[in-house]
mmCIF file of C-alpha atoms in Angstrom:
data_model
loop_
_atom_site.group_PDB
_atom_site.id
_atom_site.type_symbol
_atom_site.label_atom_id
_atom_site.label_comp_id
_atom_site.label_asym_id
_atom_site.label_seq_id
_atom_site.Cartn_x
_atom_site.Cartn_y
_atom_site.Cartn_z
ATOM 1 C CA MET A 1 147.361 132.839 -162.574
ATOM 2 C CA PRO A 2 147.079 130.098 -165.218
ATOM 3 C CA ASP A 3 147.145 126.422 -164.238
ATOM 4 C CA VAL A 4 150.324 125.826 -166.242
ATOM 5 C CA LEU A 5 153.250 127.470 -164.485
ATOM 6 C CA ASP A 6 154.883 129.179 -167.406
ATOM 7 C CA ALA A 7 157.636 131.722 -166.731
ATOM 8 C CA THR A 8 158.261 132.310 -170.433
ATOM 9 C CA PRO A 9 159.915 134.525 -171.656
ATOM 10 C CA TYR A 10 162.052 134.566 -168.503
ATOM 11 C CA ASP A 11 164.782 132.005 -168.004
ATOM 12 C CA ALA A 12 166.077 133.020 -164.532
ATOM 13 C CA LEU A 13 165.250 134.936 -161.354
ATOM 14 C CA LEU A 14 167.879 137.073 -159.628
ATOM 15 C CA LEU A 15 167.587 137.767 -155.897
ATOM 16 C CA LEU A 16 169.193 141.200 -155.516
ATOM 17 C CA SER A 17 170.070 142.323 -152.002
ATOM 18 C CA PHE A 18 172.200 144.729 -149.989
ATOM 19 C CA GLY A 19 174.842 142.327 -148.694
ATOM 20 C CA GLY A 20 176.703 142.335 -145.409
ATOM 21 C CA PRO A 21 179.984 141.338 -143.747
ATOM 22 C CA GLU A 22 180.590 137.691 -142.862
ATOM 23 C CA GLY A 23 183.295 138.287 -140.236
ATOM 24 C CA PRO A 24 185.168 141.035 -138.318
ATOM 25 C CA ASP A 25 187.731 141.556 -141.099
ATOM 26 C CA ASP A 26 184.917 142.235 -143.562
ATOM 27 C CA VAL A 27 183.229 145.058 -141.632
ATOM 28 C CA VAL A 28 185.304 148.070 -142.689
ATOM 29 C CA PRO A 29 185.714 146.938 -146.342
ATOM 30 C CA PHE A 30 181.958 146.361 -146.483
ATOM 31 C CA LEU A 31 181.256 149.841 -145.099
ATOM 32 C CA GLU A 32 183.742 151.286 -147.598
ATOM 33 C CA ASN A 33 181.639 149.706 -150.342
ATOM 34 C CA VAL A 34 178.428 151.110 -148.878
ATOM 35 C CA THR A 35 179.834 154.648 -148.507
ATOM 36 C CA ARG A 36 182.006 154.713 -151.631
ATOM 37 C CA GLY A 37 182.419 158.235 -152.989
ATOM 38 C CA ARG A 38 181.461 160.005 -149.752
ATOM 39 C CA GLY A 39 185.021 160.427 -148.450
ATOM 40 C CA ILE A 40 184.321 158.981 -144.991
ATOM 41 C CA PRO A 41 187.569 158.269 -143.076
ATOM 42 C CA LYS A 42 188.365 154.661 -142.133
ATOM 43 C CA GLU A 43 188.401 155.541 -138.417
ATOM 44 C CA ARG A 44 184.839 156.812 -138.698
ATOM 45 C CA LEU A 45 183.837 153.599 -140.458
ATOM 46 C CA LYS A 46 185.289 151.593 -137.577
ATOM 47 C CA GLU A 47 183.029 153.559 -135.212
ATOM 48 C CA VAL A 48 179.998 152.927 -137.423
ATOM 49 C CA GLY A 49 180.937 149.253 -137.586
ATOM 50 C CA GLN A 50 180.515 148.774 -133.850
ATOM 51 C CA HIS A 51 176.976 147.574 -134.483
ATOM 52 C CA TYR A 52 178.410 144.708 -136.507
ATOM 53 C CA PHE A 53 181.231 143.988 -134.064
ATOM 54 C CA LEU A 54 178.636 143.483 -131.314
ATOM 55 C CA PHE A 55 177.441 140.495 -133.355
ATOM 56 C CA GLY A 56 180.865 139.073 -134.149
ATOM 57 C CA GLY A 57 181.277 141.184 -137.279
ATOM 58 C CA VAL A 58 178.635 139.101 -139.051
ATOM 59 C CA SER A 59 175.520 140.537 -140.632
ATOM 60 C CA PRO A 60 172.583 138.128 -140.520
ATOM 61 C CA ILE A 61 171.378 139.271 -143.940
ATOM 62 C CA ASN A 62 173.481 136.819 -145.936
ATOM 63 C CA ASP A 63 172.238 133.723 -144.104
ATOM 64 C CA GLN A 64 168.715 135.086 -144.360
ATOM 65 C CA ASN A 65 169.116 135.454 -148.113
ATOM 66 C CA ARG A 66 170.422 131.900 -148.308
ATOM 67 C CA ALA A 67 167.318 130.756 -146.452
ATOM 68 C CA LEU A 68 165.095 132.742 -148.823
ATOM 69 C CA LEU A 69 166.890 131.241 -151.822
ATOM 70 C CA ASP A 70 166.262 127.781 -150.424
ATOM 71 C CA SER A 71 162.601 128.613 -149.801
ATOM 72 C CA LEU A 72 162.146 129.963 -153.336
ATOM 73 C CA ARG A 73 163.839 126.969 -154.953
ATOM 74 C CA LYS A 74 161.761 124.520 -152.929
ATOM 75 C CA ASP A 75 158.550 126.368 -153.751
ATOM 76 C CA PHE A 76 159.333 126.554 -157.465
ATOM 77 C CA ALA A 77 160.328 122.888 -157.635
ATOM 78 C CA GLY A 78 157.306 121.821 -155.600
ATOM 79 C CA HIS A 79 154.966 123.586 -158.014
ATOM 80 C CA GLY A 80 156.691 122.537 -161.222
ATOM 81 C CA LEU A 81 158.082 125.963 -162.040
ATOM 82 C CA ASP A 82 161.358 125.415 -163.873
ATOM 83 C CA LEU A 83 163.126 128.696 -163.174
ATOM 84 C CA PRO A 84 166.670 128.825 -161.747
ATOM 85 C CA VAL A 85 167.281 131.330 -158.939
ATOM 86 C CA TYR A 86 170.555 133.242 -158.572
ATOM 87 C CA TRP A 87 171.753 135.678 -155.896
ATOM 88 C CA GLY A 88 173.776 138.888 -156.138
ATOM 89 C CA ASN A 89 174.494 141.769 -153.725
ATOM 90 C CA ARG A 90 175.183 145.455 -154.075
ATOM 91 C CA ASN A 91 177.868 145.718 -151.408
ATOM 92 C CA TRP A 92 179.348 142.288 -150.637
ATOM 93 C CA ALA A 93 179.925 138.867 -152.097
ATOM 94 C CA PRO A 94 178.337 137.434 -154.107
ATOM 95 C CA TYR A 95 178.628 140.731 -155.978
ATOM 96 C CA LEU A 96 175.956 141.635 -158.506
ATOM 97 C CA THR A 97 178.351 141.969 -161.456
ATOM 98 C CA ASP A 98 179.880 138.563 -160.761
ATOM 99 C CA THR A 99 176.449 136.953 -160.549
ATOM 100 C CA LEU A 100 175.235 138.567 -163.765
ATOM 101 C CA ARG A 101 178.411 137.389 -165.505
ATOM 102 C CA GLU A 102 177.697 133.872 -164.270
ATOM 103 C CA MET A 103 174.119 134.101 -165.523
ATOM 104 C CA VAL A 104 175.231 135.248 -168.969
ATOM 105 C CA THR A 105 177.798 132.453 -169.107
ATOM 106 C CA ASP A 106 175.010 130.030 -168.192
ATOM 107 C CA GLY A 107 173.043 131.276 -171.181
ATOM 108 C CA ARG A 108 170.424 133.348 -169.331
ATOM 109 C CA ARG A 109 168.980 136.016 -171.627
ATOM 110 C CA ARG A 110 165.719 137.180 -169.957
ATOM 111 C CA ILE A 111 166.155 137.834 -166.265
ATOM 112 C CA LEU A 112 163.625 138.861 -163.641
ATOM 113 C CA VAL A 113 164.944 140.654 -160.563
ATOM 114 C CA LEU A 114 163.550 140.364 -157.037
ATOM 115 C CA ALA A 115 164.915 143.158 -154.823
ATOM 116 C CA THR A 116 164.780 142.674 -151.060
ATOM 117 C CA SER A 117 162.855 145.919 -150.660
ATOM 118 C CA ALA A 118 159.066 145.946 -150.877
ATOM 119 C CA TYR A 119 158.454 149.693 -151.225
ATOM 120 C CA ALA A 120 159.120 152.606 -153.572
ATOM 121 C CA SER A 121 162.086 154.838 -152.757
ATOM 122 C CA TYR A 122 165.425 155.830 -154.209
ATOM 123 C CA SER A 123 167.417 153.506 -151.941
ATOM 124 C CA GLY A 124 164.843 150.717 -152.132
ATOM 125 C CA CYS A 125 164.321 150.688 -155.886
ATOM 126 C CA ARG A 126 166.107 153.111 -158.191
ATOM 127 C CA GLN A 127 169.506 152.617 -156.542
ATOM 128 C CA TYR A 128 169.209 148.886 -157.245
ATOM 129 C CA ARG A 129 168.334 149.753 -160.835
ATOM 130 C CA GLU A 130 171.437 151.954 -161.019
ATOM 131 C CA ASN A 131 173.523 149.060 -159.727
ATOM 132 C CA LEU A 132 172.048 146.841 -162.436
ATOM 133 C CA ALA A 133 172.986 149.421 -165.067
ATOM 134 C CA ASP A 134 176.532 149.628 -163.684
ATOM 135 C CA SER A 135 176.883 145.850 -163.868
ATOM 136 C CA LEU A 136 175.497 145.687 -167.395
ATOM 137 C CA ALA A 137 177.973 148.377 -168.446
ATOM 138 C CA ALA A 138 180.805 146.310 -166.944
ATOM 139 C CA LEU A 139 179.690 143.198 -168.834
ATOM 140 C CA GLU A 140 179.335 145.218 -172.026
ATOM 141 C CA ALA A 141 182.924 146.438 -171.621
ATOM 142 C CA GLU A 142 183.984 142.801 -171.355
ATOM 143 C CA GLY A 143 182.325 142.084 -174.692
ATOM 144 C CA LEU A 144 179.602 139.848 -173.250
ATOM 145 C CA GLU A 145 176.126 139.567 -174.709
ATOM 146 C CA LEU A 146 173.814 141.522 -172.433
ATOM 147 C CA PRO A 147 170.634 139.954 -171.067
ATOM 148 C CA LYS A 148 167.313 141.807 -170.946
ATOM 149 C CA ILE A 149 166.452 142.546 -167.328
ATOM 150 C CA ASP A 150 163.092 143.346 -165.751
ATOM 151 C CA LYS A 151 162.345 144.013 -162.087
ATOM 152 C CA LEU A 152 159.369 142.584 -160.205
ATOM 153 C CA ARG A 153 156.875 145.179 -159.032
ATOM 154 C CA HIS A 154 156.750 146.373 -155.432
ATOM 155 C CA TYR A 155 155.102 143.685 -153.331
ATOM 156 C CA PHE A 156 154.263 145.591 -150.127
ATOM 157 C CA ASN A 157 150.536 144.858 -150.456
ATOM 158 C CA HIS A 158 150.689 141.264 -151.691
ATOM 159 C CA PRO A 159 148.903 138.872 -149.278
ATOM 160 C CA GLY A 160 151.960 136.612 -149.119
ATOM 161 C CA PHE A 161 153.988 139.515 -147.738
ATOM 162 C CA LEU A 162 151.267 140.718 -145.380
ATOM 163 C CA GLU A 163 150.052 137.460 -143.829
ATOM 164 C CA PRO A 164 153.325 136.518 -142.072
ATOM 165 C CA MET A 165 153.511 140.014 -140.574
ATOM 166 C CA ILE A 166 149.920 139.849 -139.373
ATOM 167 C CA ASP A 167 150.711 136.558 -137.639
ATOM 168 C CA GLY A 168 153.860 138.092 -136.169
ATOM 169 C CA VAL A 169 151.977 140.984 -134.582
ATOM 170 C CA ILE A 170 149.318 138.659 -133.163
ATOM 171 C CA ASP A 171 151.999 136.366 -131.724
ATOM 172 C CA SER A 172 153.808 139.334 -130.154
ATOM 173 C CA LEU A 173 150.601 140.623 -128.581
ATOM 174 C CA ALA A 174 149.941 137.148 -127.160
ATOM 175 C CA ASP A 175 153.440 137.178 -125.649
ATOM 176 C CA LEU A 176 152.674 140.297 -123.585
ATOM 177 C CA PRO A 177 151.419 139.976 -120.002
ATOM 178 C CA GLU A 178 147.655 139.588 -120.046
ATOM 179 C CA ASP A 179 147.032 142.730 -118.012
ATOM 180 C CA VAL A 180 148.675 144.981 -120.634
ATOM 181 C CA ARG A 181 147.862 143.040 -123.800
ATOM 182 C CA ASP A 182 144.576 144.627 -124.868
ATOM 183 C CA GLY A 183 145.851 148.155 -124.291
ATOM 184 C CA ALA A 184 149.103 147.640 -126.203
ATOM 185 C CA HIS A 185 150.018 150.074 -128.957
ATOM 186 C CA ILE A 186 151.503 148.918 -132.263
ATOM 187 C CA ALA A 187 154.488 150.828 -133.636
ATOM 188 C CA PHE A 188 154.851 149.996 -137.334
ATOM 189 C CA SER A 189 158.499 150.686 -138.056
ATOM 190 C CA THR A 190 160.435 151.298 -141.254
ATOM 191 C CA HIS A 191 163.731 152.829 -142.323
ATOM 192 C CA SER A 192 163.837 156.598 -142.012
ATOM 193 C CA ILE A 193 164.921 158.408 -145.164
ATOM 194 C CA PRO A 194 165.413 162.118 -145.920
ATOM 195 C CA THR A 195 162.051 163.835 -146.272
ATOM 196 C CA ALA A 196 163.131 165.105 -149.699
ATOM 197 C CA SER A 197 163.662 161.506 -150.849
ATOM 198 C CA ALA A 198 160.322 160.450 -149.399
ATOM 199 C CA ASP A 199 158.497 163.346 -151.062
ATOM 200 C CA SER A 200 159.863 162.347 -154.492
ATOM 201 C CA SER A 201 159.332 158.596 -154.112
ATOM 202 C CA GLY A 202 157.200 156.719 -156.612
ATOM 203 C CA PRO A 203 155.931 158.002 -159.986
ATOM 204 C CA VAL A 204 155.753 161.758 -160.480
ATOM 205 C CA GLU A 205 152.005 161.855 -159.860
ATOM 206 C CA LYS A 206 152.589 160.288 -156.417
ATOM 207 C CA HIS A 207 155.154 162.911 -155.366
ATOM 208 C CA GLY A 208 154.274 165.235 -152.503
ATOM 209 C CA ASP A 209 154.257 165.055 -148.731
ATOM 210 C CA GLY A 210 155.822 161.671 -147.960
ATOM 211 C CA GLY A 211 155.396 160.456 -151.535
ATOM 212 C CA ALA A 212 154.641 156.826 -152.352
ATOM 213 C CA TYR A 213 157.038 155.661 -149.625
ATOM 214 C CA VAL A 214 154.915 156.919 -146.738
ATOM 215 C CA ARG A 215 151.589 156.144 -148.427
ATOM 216 C CA GLN A 216 152.567 152.532 -149.067
ATOM 217 C CA HIS A 217 153.729 151.994 -145.487
ATOM 218 C CA LEU A 218 150.571 153.584 -144.099
ATOM 219 C CA ASP A 219 148.445 151.298 -146.267
ATOM 220 C CA VAL A 220 150.323 148.223 -145.009
ATOM 221 C CA ALA A 221 150.002 149.391 -141.394
ATOM 222 C CA ARG A 222 146.229 149.853 -141.802
ATOM 223 C CA LEU A 223 145.845 146.436 -143.409
ATOM 224 C CA ILE A 224 147.731 144.731 -140.581
ATOM 225 C CA ALA A 225 145.953 146.687 -137.829
ATOM 226 C CA ASP A 226 142.565 145.879 -139.381
ATOM 227 C CA ALA A 227 143.442 142.187 -139.644
ATOM 228 C CA VAL A 228 144.624 142.110 -136.024
ATOM 229 C CA ARG A 229 141.338 143.691 -134.910
ATOM 230 C CA GLU A 230 139.292 141.200 -136.940
ATOM 231 C CA ARG A 231 141.190 138.193 -135.591
ATOM 232 C CA THR A 232 141.591 139.229 -131.947
ATOM 233 C CA GLY A 233 138.527 141.396 -131.396
ATOM 234 C CA VAL A 234 140.736 144.214 -130.032
ATOM 235 C CA ASP A 235 141.280 147.555 -131.769
ATOM 236 C CA HIS A 236 144.880 148.488 -130.956
ATOM 237 C CA PRO A 237 146.037 152.085 -131.486
ATOM 238 C CA TRP A 238 148.944 152.324 -133.919
ATOM 239 C CA GLN A 239 151.389 154.698 -135.571
ATOM 240 C CA LEU A 240 153.968 154.575 -138.356
ATOM 241 C CA VAL A 241 157.426 155.293 -136.903
ATOM 242 C CA TYR A 242 160.975 155.308 -138.217
ATOM 243 C CA GLN A 243 164.402 153.947 -137.338
ATOM 244 C CA SER A 244 168.009 153.672 -138.517
ATOM 245 C CA ARG A 245 168.569 157.333 -139.418
ATOM 246 C CA SER A 246 172.133 157.806 -140.646
ATOM 247 C CA GLY A 247 172.264 161.263 -142.209
ATOM 248 C CA ALA A 248 173.669 164.630 -141.203
ATOM 249 C CA PRO A 249 171.726 166.315 -138.361
ATOM 250 C CA HIS A 250 170.831 169.398 -140.433
ATOM 251 C CA ILE A 251 169.006 167.345 -143.108
ATOM 252 C CA PRO A 252 165.333 166.617 -142.279
ATOM 253 C CA TRP A 253 164.499 162.892 -142.092
ATOM 254 C CA LEU A 254 161.208 161.127 -141.503
ATOM 255 C CA GLU A 255 160.091 161.089 -137.862
ATOM 256 C CA PRO A 256 159.266 160.087 -135.144
ATOM 257 C CA ASP A 257 162.179 157.845 -134.268
ATOM 258 C CA ILE A 258 161.159 154.574 -132.614
ATOM 259 C CA CYS A 259 162.926 155.346 -129.321
ATOM 260 C CA ASP A 260 161.348 158.818 -129.147
ATOM 261 C CA HIS A 261 158.003 157.182 -129.877
ATOM 262 C CA LEU A 262 158.437 154.733 -126.989
ATOM 263 C CA GLU A 263 159.088 157.656 -124.647
ATOM 264 C CA GLU A 264 155.997 159.454 -125.946
ATOM 265 C CA ARG A 265 153.784 156.381 -125.584
ATOM 266 C CA HIS A 266 155.050 155.750 -122.066
ATOM 267 C CA ALA A 267 154.409 159.365 -121.078
ATOM 268 C CA ALA A 268 150.889 159.100 -122.530
ATOM 269 C CA GLY A 269 150.164 156.047 -120.401
ATOM 270 C CA ALA A 270 150.446 153.234 -122.947
ATOM 271 C CA PRO A 271 150.803 149.954 -121.021
ATOM 272 C CA ALA A 272 152.881 148.166 -123.708
ATOM 273 C CA VAL A 273 154.128 148.459 -127.301
ATOM 274 C CA VAL A 274 154.570 145.914 -130.088
ATOM 275 C CA MET A 275 157.159 146.989 -132.639
ATOM 276 C CA ALA A 276 156.325 145.677 -136.113
ATOM 277 C CA PRO A 277 159.189 146.177 -138.611
ATOM 278 C CA ILE A 278 157.022 146.293 -141.741
ATOM 279 C CA GLY A 279 159.707 148.070 -143.775
ATOM 280 C CA PHE A 280 162.123 145.138 -143.677
ATOM 281 C CA VAL A 281 162.029 141.785 -145.427
ATOM 282 C CA SER A 282 164.263 140.005 -142.909
ATOM 283 C CA ASP A 283 165.817 140.342 -139.440
ATOM 284 C CA HIS A 284 169.025 141.974 -140.651
ATOM 285 C CA MET A 285 171.325 144.250 -138.667
ATOM 286 C CA GLU A 286 169.042 147.276 -138.522
ATOM 287 C CA VAL A 287 166.333 145.116 -136.983
ATOM 288 C CA LEU A 288 168.681 143.290 -134.597
ATOM 289 C CA TYR A 289 170.453 146.428 -133.409
ATOM 290 C CA ASP A 290 168.010 149.326 -133.750
ATOM 291 C CA LEU A 291 164.988 147.406 -132.499
ATOM 292 C CA ASP A 292 166.164 144.330 -130.589
ATOM 293 C CA THR A 293 169.041 146.177 -128.901
ATOM 294 C CA GLU A 294 168.455 149.941 -128.718
ATOM 295 C CA ALA A 295 164.654 150.116 -128.697
ATOM 296 C CA LYS A 296 164.244 147.188 -126.294
ATOM 297 C CA ALA A 297 166.802 148.820 -123.989
ATOM 298 C CA LYS A 298 164.741 152.010 -124.123
ATOM 299 C CA GLY A 299 161.655 150.013 -123.151
ATOM 300 C CA GLU A 300 163.486 148.488 -120.191
ATOM 301 C CA GLU A 301 164.698 151.934 -119.128
ATOM 302 C CA LEU A 302 161.120 153.208 -119.170
ATOM 303 C CA GLY A 303 159.650 150.114 -117.549
ATOM 304 C CA LEU A 304 157.512 149.722 -120.672
ATOM 305 C CA PRO A 305 156.817 146.152 -121.870
ATOM 306 C CA VAL A 306 158.026 145.960 -125.482
ATOM 307 C CA ARG A 307 157.852 143.127 -127.995
ATOM 308 C CA ARG A 308 159.173 142.940 -131.552
ATOM 309 C CA SER A 309 157.210 141.001 -134.160
ATOM 310 C CA ALA A 310 158.805 138.873 -136.871
ATOM 311 C CA THR A 311 159.707 139.962 -140.373
ATOM 312 C CA VAL A 312 158.699 137.884 -143.392
ATOM 313 C CA GLY A 313 162.104 136.250 -143.899
ATOM 314 C CA ALA A 314 161.902 132.902 -145.693
ATOM 315 C CA ASP A 315 158.260 132.235 -144.825
ATOM 316 C CA PRO A 316 156.767 129.816 -147.396
ATOM 317 C CA ARG A 317 153.895 132.248 -147.985
ATOM 318 C CA PHE A 318 156.405 134.877 -149.105
ATOM 319 C CA ALA A 319 158.062 132.399 -151.467
ATOM 320 C CA ALA A 320 154.607 131.587 -152.864
ATOM 321 C CA ALA A 321 153.975 135.319 -153.334
ATOM 322 C CA ILE A 322 157.179 135.652 -155.351
ATOM 323 C CA ARG A 323 156.101 132.706 -157.513
ATOM 324 C CA ASP A 324 152.784 134.495 -158.072
ATOM 325 C CA LEU A 325 154.562 137.730 -159.024
ATOM 326 C CA VAL A 326 156.886 135.897 -161.423
ATOM 327 C CA LEU A 327 153.968 134.223 -163.198
ATOM 328 C CA GLU A 328 152.028 137.495 -163.258
ATOM 329 C CA ARG A 329 154.875 139.407 -164.890
ATOM 330 C CA ALA A 330 155.605 136.601 -167.350
ATOM 331 C CA ALA A 331 151.964 136.576 -168.446
ATOM 332 C CA VAL A 332 152.062 140.350 -168.935
ATOM 333 C CA GLU A 333 155.190 140.032 -171.065
ATOM 334 C CA ARG A 334 153.422 137.432 -173.197
ATOM 335 C CA GLY A 335 150.569 139.888 -173.772
ATOM 336 C CA GLN A 336 148.010 138.097 -171.615
ATOM 337 C CA GLU A 337 145.408 139.892 -169.531
ATOM 338 C CA VAL A 338 146.258 139.619 -165.833
ATOM 339 C CA THR A 339 144.495 140.654 -162.637
ATOM 340 C CA PRO A 340 147.312 141.518 -160.194
ATOM 341 C CA CYS A 341 146.993 140.344 -156.613
ATOM 342 C CA ALA A 342 147.084 143.322 -154.238
ATOM 343 C CA LEU A 343 145.265 144.318 -151.047
ATOM 344 C CA GLY A 344 144.504 147.757 -149.635
ATOM 345 C CA THR A 345 143.609 151.038 -151.280
ATOM 346 C CA LEU A 346 146.610 151.614 -153.538
ATOM 347 C CA GLY A 347 146.310 148.709 -155.950
ATOM 348 C CA ALA A 348 149.169 146.899 -157.638
ATOM 349 C CA ALA A 349 152.337 148.870 -158.279
ATOM 350 C CA HIS A 350 153.630 149.514 -161.800
ATOM 351 C CA ASN A 351 155.623 146.830 -163.614
ATOM 352 C CA LEU A 352 157.932 149.338 -165.299
ATOM 353 C CA CYS A 353 159.325 152.280 -163.345
ATOM 354 C CA PRO A 354 158.344 155.418 -165.297
ATOM 355 C CA VAL A 355 160.553 158.386 -166.033
ATOM 356 C CA GLY A 356 160.874 160.558 -162.909
ATOM 357 C CA CYS A 357 160.102 157.690 -160.524
ATOM 358 C CA CYS A 358 162.209 157.937 -157.319
ATOM 359 C CA PRO A 359 164.680 160.321 -159.015
ATOM 360 C CA ALA A 360 168.383 159.949 -158.429
ATOM 361 C CA ARG A 361 170.361 162.323 -156.240
ATOM 362 C CA ALA A 362 172.593 162.859 -159.271
ATOM 363 C CA PRO A 363 171.749 161.708 -162.816
ATOM 364 C CA ARG A 364 172.876 158.106 -163.373
ATOM 365 C CA PRO A 365 171.726 155.406 -165.797
ATOM 366 C CA ALA A 366 169.248 152.920 -164.320
ATOM 367 C CA ALA A 367 168.232 149.592 -165.845
ATOM 368 C CA ALA A 368 164.795 147.920 -165.829
ATOM 369 C CA GLY A 369 162.807 151.133 -166.223
ATOM 370 C CA ALA A 370 161.263 153.344 -168.887
ATOM 371 C CA ASP A 371 164.461 155.435 -168.905
ATOM 372 C CA SER A 372 166.810 152.449 -169.154
ATOM 373 C CA PRO A 373 169.642 152.657 -171.695
ATOM 374 C CA TYR A 374 169.425 148.866 -171.949
ATOM 375 C CA ALA A 375 166.281 147.922 -173.889
#
């Protein structure tokens, strides 16, 4: 990156996230937003919401996004990068459309978007792009001047995303009893998705068994496992596993499930397991419930020592990585030659999602891609 921190032509960064309830009365309305159009009865949503009610009806994701916003603003200010940072959600306040309206009113015309998902998939990328298109259509209907929006590339293999997770795994291994530490297995966990969605994730040329989604996670897992071996001198066995399945039983989803994996490892004689949630940016509900509650309970049931390593969250190294990605994309937009920062075997992800990348379940407009109706 150049010495002068120049974000031109961009005049704002938008943190785009999932959103979550902030109290018991918010849980069912939030889940209605998430499942809109699927015809799920309110009583069923109340059952699904029990995970949230166990934590007072509050999802941790909103406070975690506030912490990330603070970290980004401090990093930008500390390095002389004059770029305001806004926040909008897909499913809860602050809603994306409201935030984009605020940005337009503030005079923002070239906006970069940081999605709180590091990997390629429909739900982790294209669905956010569809939400952006929906919001732009709403602003257009209001007669507002539309901004040009670009999305930062996938950052799964950026050192600033990887380093905090490497430290987290090493810390979790150190927290295990000494007699089981060196033999501990590492379960790299991410959100399960339908196999059909995985197979079609990423650009068309990356489609196939598991698609870009599985390949990217496997590359991250290898990078972390290799770094742990180099820094501890111990080669821990590892596997990519999945969690948080929510679909109909007859639809194939990525496996194995984390709890099934713990049973398998215990039966095979593993002395301990470290769960590393590499698919998640922060410790939101699916980490707190599916790993810290369900999976840890499974470990206790089996008598298997289990630890869960930290997600990236608001780590200053992650904020620095976002600054790097902003400057990289800005330089590209200005026509400068840039060497992207990326580790592993896959290289840097594309800046512009091509046609056919993570295709929609049903055709819908999506912004910030080669097929965007908003140039």
